[in-house]
Short mmCIF file of C-alpha atoms in Angstrom, two decimals:
data_model
loop_
_atom_site.label_atom_id
_atom_site.label_comp_id
_atom_site.label_asym_id
_atom_site.label_seq_id
_atom_site.Cartn_x
_atom_site.Cartn_y
_atom_site.Cartn_z
CA UNK A 220 48.75 -0.18 5.80
CA UNK A 221 48.33 -3.49 7.65
CA UNK A 222 47.13 -1.79 10.84
CA UNK A 223 44.51 0.49 9.31
CA UNK A 224 40.79 -0.04 9.79
CA UNK A 225 38.84 -1.29 6.79
CA UNK A 226 37.57 1.76 4.84
CA UNK A 227 34.08 0.22 4.66
CA UNK A 228 33.85 -0.19 8.45
CA UNK A 229 31.39 2.10 10.20
CA UNK A 230 32.29 4.00 13.34
CA UNK A 231 31.30 2.35 16.62
CA UNK A 232 30.14 4.45 19.57
CA UNK A 233 31.25 7.50 17.62
CA UNK A 234 34.87 6.40 17.11
CA UNK A 235 37.14 4.19 15.04
CA UNK A 236 36.39 0.56 16.08
CA UNK A 237 40.06 -0.10 16.85
CA UNK A 238 39.99 2.72 19.40
CA UNK A 239 37.81 0.52 21.63
CA UNK A 240 41.12 -1.10 22.63
CA UNK A 241 43.45 1.25 24.48
CA UNK A 242 46.36 2.60 22.46
CA UNK A 243 49.12 1.04 24.54
CA UNK A 244 47.54 -2.41 24.14
CA UNK A 245 47.04 -1.84 20.40
CA UNK A 246 50.72 -0.98 19.99
CA UNK A 247 51.70 -4.17 21.83
CA UNK A 248 49.44 -6.18 19.53
CA UNK A 249 50.89 -4.52 16.42
CA UNK A 250 54.39 -5.52 17.60
CA UNK A 251 53.36 -9.09 18.47
CA UNK A 252 54.67 -11.92 16.27
CA UNK A 253 51.25 -13.67 16.14
CA UNK A 254 49.68 -10.48 14.78
CA UNK A 255 52.36 -10.11 12.11
CA UNK A 256 52.46 -13.76 11.05
CA UNK A 257 48.93 -15.10 11.54
CA UNK A 258 46.63 -12.07 11.42
CA UNK A 259 48.09 -10.35 8.36
CA UNK A 260 45.68 -10.36 5.42
CA UNK A 261 42.80 -12.00 7.31
CA UNK A 262 39.26 -11.29 6.17
CA UNK A 263 35.86 -12.23 7.54
CA UNK A 264 36.08 -15.72 6.01
CA UNK A 265 39.66 -16.68 6.85
CA UNK A 266 39.25 -15.28 10.37
CA UNK A 267 37.12 -18.34 11.17
CA UNK A 268 40.12 -20.64 10.65
CA UNK A 269 42.11 -18.73 13.26
CA UNK A 270 39.17 -18.56 15.68
CA UNK A 271 38.64 -22.32 15.77
CA UNK A 272 42.34 -22.82 16.60
CA UNK A 273 42.03 -20.92 19.89
CA UNK A 274 42.56 -22.99 23.03
CA UNK A 275 42.19 -20.22 25.62
CA UNK A 276 41.05 -16.60 25.99
CA UNK A 277 42.31 -13.57 27.84
CA UNK A 278 43.81 -10.11 27.46
CA UNK A 279 47.49 -9.94 28.40
CA UNK A 280 49.81 -12.16 30.41
CA UNK A 281 53.28 -12.20 31.93
CA UNK A 282 55.36 -9.44 33.45
CA UNK A 283 55.65 -7.62 30.11
CA UNK A 284 51.87 -7.79 29.50
CA UNK A 285 52.19 -9.77 26.28
CA UNK A 286 48.90 -9.90 24.31
CA UNK A 287 47.20 -13.27 23.85
CA UNK A 288 46.13 -14.74 20.52
CA UNK A 289 42.52 -14.11 21.58
CA UNK A 290 42.98 -10.37 21.98
CA UNK A 291 44.95 -10.20 18.71
CA UNK A 292 41.99 -11.74 16.87
CA UNK A 293 39.64 -9.37 18.67
CA UNK A 294 41.58 -6.38 17.31
CA UNK A 295 41.53 -7.95 13.85
CA UNK A 296 37.72 -8.27 14.07
CA UNK A 297 37.48 -4.61 15.05
CA UNK A 298 39.74 -3.77 12.12
CA UNK A 299 37.78 -5.64 9.43
CA UNK A 300 34.31 -5.16 11.02
CA UNK A 301 32.59 -8.41 9.93
CA UNK A 302 28.86 -8.46 9.20
CA UNK A 303 26.45 -9.03 12.05
CA UNK A 304 25.42 -12.39 10.56
CA UNK A 305 28.99 -13.67 10.85
CA UNK A 306 29.22 -12.53 14.48
CA UNK A 307 25.93 -14.25 15.28
CA UNK A 308 27.23 -17.48 13.72
CA UNK A 309 30.28 -17.24 15.99
CA UNK A 310 27.98 -16.92 19.01
CA UNK A 311 25.69 -19.78 17.95
CA UNK A 312 28.63 -22.10 17.28
CA UNK A 313 28.42 -24.82 19.94
CA UNK A 314 31.42 -26.87 18.79
CA UNK A 315 34.20 -24.32 19.30
CA UNK A 316 33.94 -22.71 22.72
CA UNK A 317 36.54 -19.99 22.25
CA UNK A 318 35.11 -18.93 18.90
CA UNK A 319 31.82 -18.42 20.74
CA UNK A 320 33.56 -16.30 23.39
CA UNK A 321 35.26 -14.29 20.63
CA UNK A 322 31.93 -13.54 18.97
CA UNK A 323 30.25 -12.70 22.29
CA UNK A 324 33.08 -10.36 23.26
CA UNK A 325 33.00 -8.60 19.87
CA UNK A 326 29.23 -8.12 20.08
CA UNK A 327 29.61 -6.70 23.62
CA UNK A 328 32.11 -4.15 22.31
CA UNK A 329 30.28 -3.09 19.18
CA UNK A 330 26.65 -4.19 19.47
CA UNK A 331 23.49 -2.39 20.50
CA UNK A 332 22.07 -3.09 23.98
CA UNK A 333 19.08 -5.07 22.69
CA UNK A 334 21.28 -7.30 20.52
CA UNK A 335 23.72 -7.81 23.39
CA UNK A 336 21.03 -9.02 25.78
CA UNK A 337 19.16 -11.07 23.16
CA UNK A 338 22.23 -12.94 21.90
CA UNK A 339 24.35 -13.21 25.05
CA UNK A 340 21.79 -14.12 27.70
CA UNK A 341 21.00 -17.55 26.13
CA UNK A 342 24.66 -18.42 26.75
CA UNK A 343 23.91 -18.48 30.48
CA UNK A 344 22.83 -22.08 29.80
CA UNK A 345 26.33 -23.01 28.59
CA UNK A 346 28.32 -24.34 31.58
CA UNK A 347 31.40 -25.59 29.71
CA UNK A 348 34.84 -25.02 31.19
CA UNK A 349 37.15 -22.41 29.70
CA UNK A 350 40.84 -21.65 30.14
CA UNK A 351 41.76 -18.04 30.81
CA UNK A 352 45.35 -16.82 30.49
CA UNK A 353 46.30 -14.07 32.95
CA UNK A 354 49.35 -12.66 34.69
CA UNK A 355 49.15 -15.54 37.18
CA UNK A 356 49.06 -18.22 34.49
CA UNK A 357 46.08 -20.31 33.39
CA UNK A 358 42.85 -20.24 35.40
CA UNK A 359 39.67 -22.25 34.89
CA UNK A 360 36.33 -20.52 34.49
CA UNK A 361 32.99 -21.32 32.79
CA UNK A 362 31.11 -19.92 29.83
CA UNK A 363 28.22 -18.59 31.92
CA UNK A 364 30.67 -16.77 34.21
CA UNK A 365 32.32 -15.10 31.23
CA UNK A 366 28.93 -14.00 29.87
CA UNK A 367 27.94 -12.66 33.30
CA UNK A 368 31.17 -10.64 33.42
CA UNK A 369 30.53 -9.22 29.95
CA UNK A 370 27.04 -8.11 30.95
CA UNK A 371 27.87 -6.66 34.36
CA UNK A 372 31.57 -5.79 34.68
CA UNK A 373 33.30 -2.65 33.44
CA UNK A 374 36.48 -4.42 32.32
CA UNK A 375 37.10 -7.73 30.58
CA UNK A 376 40.34 -9.07 29.09
CA UNK A 377 42.12 -5.80 29.94
CA UNK A 378 39.64 -3.79 27.85
CA UNK A 379 37.22 -1.16 29.16
CA UNK A 380 33.74 -2.25 28.07
CA UNK A 381 31.35 0.34 26.59
CA UNK A 382 28.46 1.46 28.75
CA UNK A 383 25.55 -0.97 28.78
CA UNK A 384 22.14 0.09 30.17
CA UNK A 385 20.74 -2.04 32.96
CA UNK A 386 18.29 -4.69 31.89
CA UNK A 387 15.65 -3.40 34.29
CA UNK A 388 15.62 -0.01 32.52
CA UNK A 389 15.10 -1.64 29.13
CA UNK A 390 12.30 -3.76 30.59
CA UNK A 391 10.61 -0.68 32.07
CA UNK A 392 10.76 1.09 28.70
CA UNK A 393 9.22 -1.94 27.01
CA UNK A 394 12.24 -2.70 24.80
CA UNK A 395 12.95 -6.04 26.47
CA UNK A 396 10.71 -8.76 27.82
CA UNK A 397 11.45 -10.10 31.33
CA UNK A 398 14.05 -12.82 31.18
CA UNK A 399 12.81 -16.33 31.95
CA UNK A 400 15.32 -18.67 33.52
CA UNK A 401 15.90 -22.09 31.99
CA UNK A 402 14.68 -23.57 35.29
CA UNK A 403 11.34 -21.78 35.02
CA UNK A 404 8.38 -22.27 32.75
CA UNK A 405 8.99 -25.95 32.02
CA UNK A 406 5.37 -27.15 31.89
CA UNK A 407 4.73 -30.89 32.18
CA UNK A 408 2.59 -32.65 29.53
CA UNK A 409 -1.05 -32.89 30.56
CA UNK A 410 -1.28 -36.63 29.78
CA UNK A 411 1.70 -37.55 31.97
CA UNK A 412 0.80 -40.13 34.68
CA UNK A 413 0.83 -38.84 38.27
CA UNK A 414 3.82 -40.99 39.25
CA UNK A 415 5.78 -39.94 36.19
CA UNK A 416 4.76 -36.34 36.74
CA UNK A 417 5.96 -36.55 40.34
CA UNK A 418 9.23 -38.17 39.25
CA UNK A 419 9.72 -35.56 36.52
CA UNK A 420 8.93 -32.78 38.96
CA UNK A 421 11.38 -34.27 41.46
CA UNK A 422 14.04 -34.59 38.74
CA UNK A 423 13.45 -30.99 37.71
CA UNK A 424 13.74 -29.90 41.34
CA UNK A 425 16.94 -31.91 41.74
CA UNK A 426 18.38 -30.35 38.57
CA UNK A 427 17.41 -26.96 39.88
CA UNK A 428 19.07 -27.73 43.21
CA UNK A 429 22.23 -28.91 41.44
CA UNK A 430 22.31 -25.81 39.30
CA UNK A 431 21.70 -23.68 42.37
CA UNK A 432 24.49 -25.47 44.24
CA UNK A 433 26.80 -25.01 41.28
CA UNK A 434 26.04 -21.29 41.16
CA UNK A 435 26.51 -21.05 44.92
CA UNK A 436 29.90 -22.74 44.65
CA UNK A 437 30.94 -20.45 41.82
CA UNK A 438 29.73 -17.41 43.78
CA UNK A 439 31.66 -18.61 46.83
CA UNK A 440 34.80 -19.20 44.76
CA UNK A 441 34.44 -15.77 43.20
CA UNK A 442 33.99 -14.17 46.62
CA UNK A 443 37.03 -16.07 47.92
CA UNK A 444 39.10 -14.88 44.97
CA UNK A 445 37.99 -11.29 45.53
CA UNK A 446 38.77 -11.57 49.24
CA UNK A 447 42.20 -13.03 48.48
CA UNK A 448 42.95 -10.23 46.01
CA UNK A 449 41.76 -7.66 48.58
CA UNK A 450 43.96 -9.25 51.25
CA UNK A 451 46.91 -9.21 48.85
CA UNK A 452 46.34 -5.53 48.16
CA UNK A 453 46.15 -4.81 51.89
CA UNK A 454 49.35 -6.76 52.52
CA UNK A 455 51.15 -4.93 49.73
CA UNK A 456 49.85 -1.62 51.07
CA UNK A 457 51.04 -2.45 54.59
CA UNK A 458 54.38 -3.61 53.23
CA UNK A 459 54.81 -0.36 51.31
CA UNK A 460 53.84 1.59 54.42
CA UNK A 461 56.45 -0.29 56.51
CA UNK A 462 59.09 0.30 53.85
CA UNK A 463 58.21 3.99 53.81
CA UNK A 464 58.46 4.16 57.60
CA UNK A 465 61.82 2.37 57.50
CA UNK A 466 63.10 4.82 54.91
CA UNK A 467 61.92 7.73 57.03
CA UNK A 468 63.65 6.26 60.09
CA UNK A 469 66.87 5.74 58.14
CA UNK A 470 66.69 9.27 56.82
CA UNK A 471 66.08 10.64 60.29
CA UNK A 472 68.97 8.55 61.68
CA UNK A 473 71.30 9.83 58.96
CA UNK A 474 70.20 13.40 59.63
CA UNK A 475 70.96 13.04 63.35
CA UNK A 476 74.35 11.49 62.59
CA UNK A 477 75.17 14.34 60.23
CA UNK A 478 74.12 16.91 62.83
CA UNK A 479 76.34 15.24 65.46
CA UNK A 480 79.30 15.24 63.07
CA UNK A 481 78.72 18.90 62.30
CA UNK A 482 78.56 19.68 66.02
CA UNK A 483 81.83 17.83 66.65
CA UNK A 484 83.52 19.61 63.76
CA UNK A 485 82.29 22.97 65.06
CA UNK A 486 83.58 22.17 68.53
CA UNK A 487 86.98 21.22 67.12
CA UNK A 488 87.18 24.46 65.16
CA UNK A 489 86.27 26.44 68.27
CA UNK A 490 88.95 24.62 70.26
CA UNK A 491 91.57 25.32 67.59
CA UNK A 492 90.58 28.98 67.50
CA UNK A 493 90.88 29.24 71.29
CA UNK A 494 94.31 27.55 71.26
CA UNK A 495 95.49 29.91 68.55
CA UNK A 496 94.25 32.92 70.48
CA UNK A 497 96.00 31.73 73.63
CA UNK A 498 99.28 31.26 71.76
CA UNK A 499 99.00 34.70 70.22
CA UNK A 500 98.43 36.28 73.63
CA UNK A 501 101.43 34.45 75.10
CA UNK A 502 103.62 35.57 72.18
CA UNK A 503 102.54 39.16 72.69
CA UNK A 504 103.61 39.07 76.30
#
């Protein structure tokens, strides 16, 4: 069957690798035309040709939650379970950005914590722009932001990420060495003239300031996006609350109108009964 996992693939986190993607998303991928036409018969070698053709990444998009090409290839990787060496080559590939993201995402889903930190953290130094396709259309992000989301968020590309121990715990247990930032530990040559050393130090400080400003801007943009999404949720919640109150008022108004009609009908029946009784009494006399 075209949708079965490779028989030689080992279980990941105690389950079939394809089960790392929720069933409803898997079914959408199986029904997608890109999966049927471009992913059929792919193996670890031919998968590279499809990966280098990617021009964006993401999970699903549009009102019908249509899967992207990126997530289709991710399911194909889980299905064929390529060797670790191939995944590492994807991650080390500097020419094709989205192939690198594909490899990093696959390693985050299937890899061990030490491998995830050792292979993904160096990508913090990659600041290239990336296009992400979401329900709202295309958005611009950066490679280091994507890596940070993979290491710290619970969801990415509409997929629940497996549990990843905190880095501090692995450092305390001696499994990981403390991470050294690219802005730290850059020793100057001993034979460098004082003026050149000062200029180099100033340039390093300026680069550090620029990187810090860039991170601050990205953090501010991320906070603004989160605040906007929170405000949108609050507005939708208030709108739903107002609609619910309006429905309750309409229902109450209809109930009062029905009660008034029933009272009028009861009064009419009573009046008719009284008139009939009066006529009967007059006829008897």
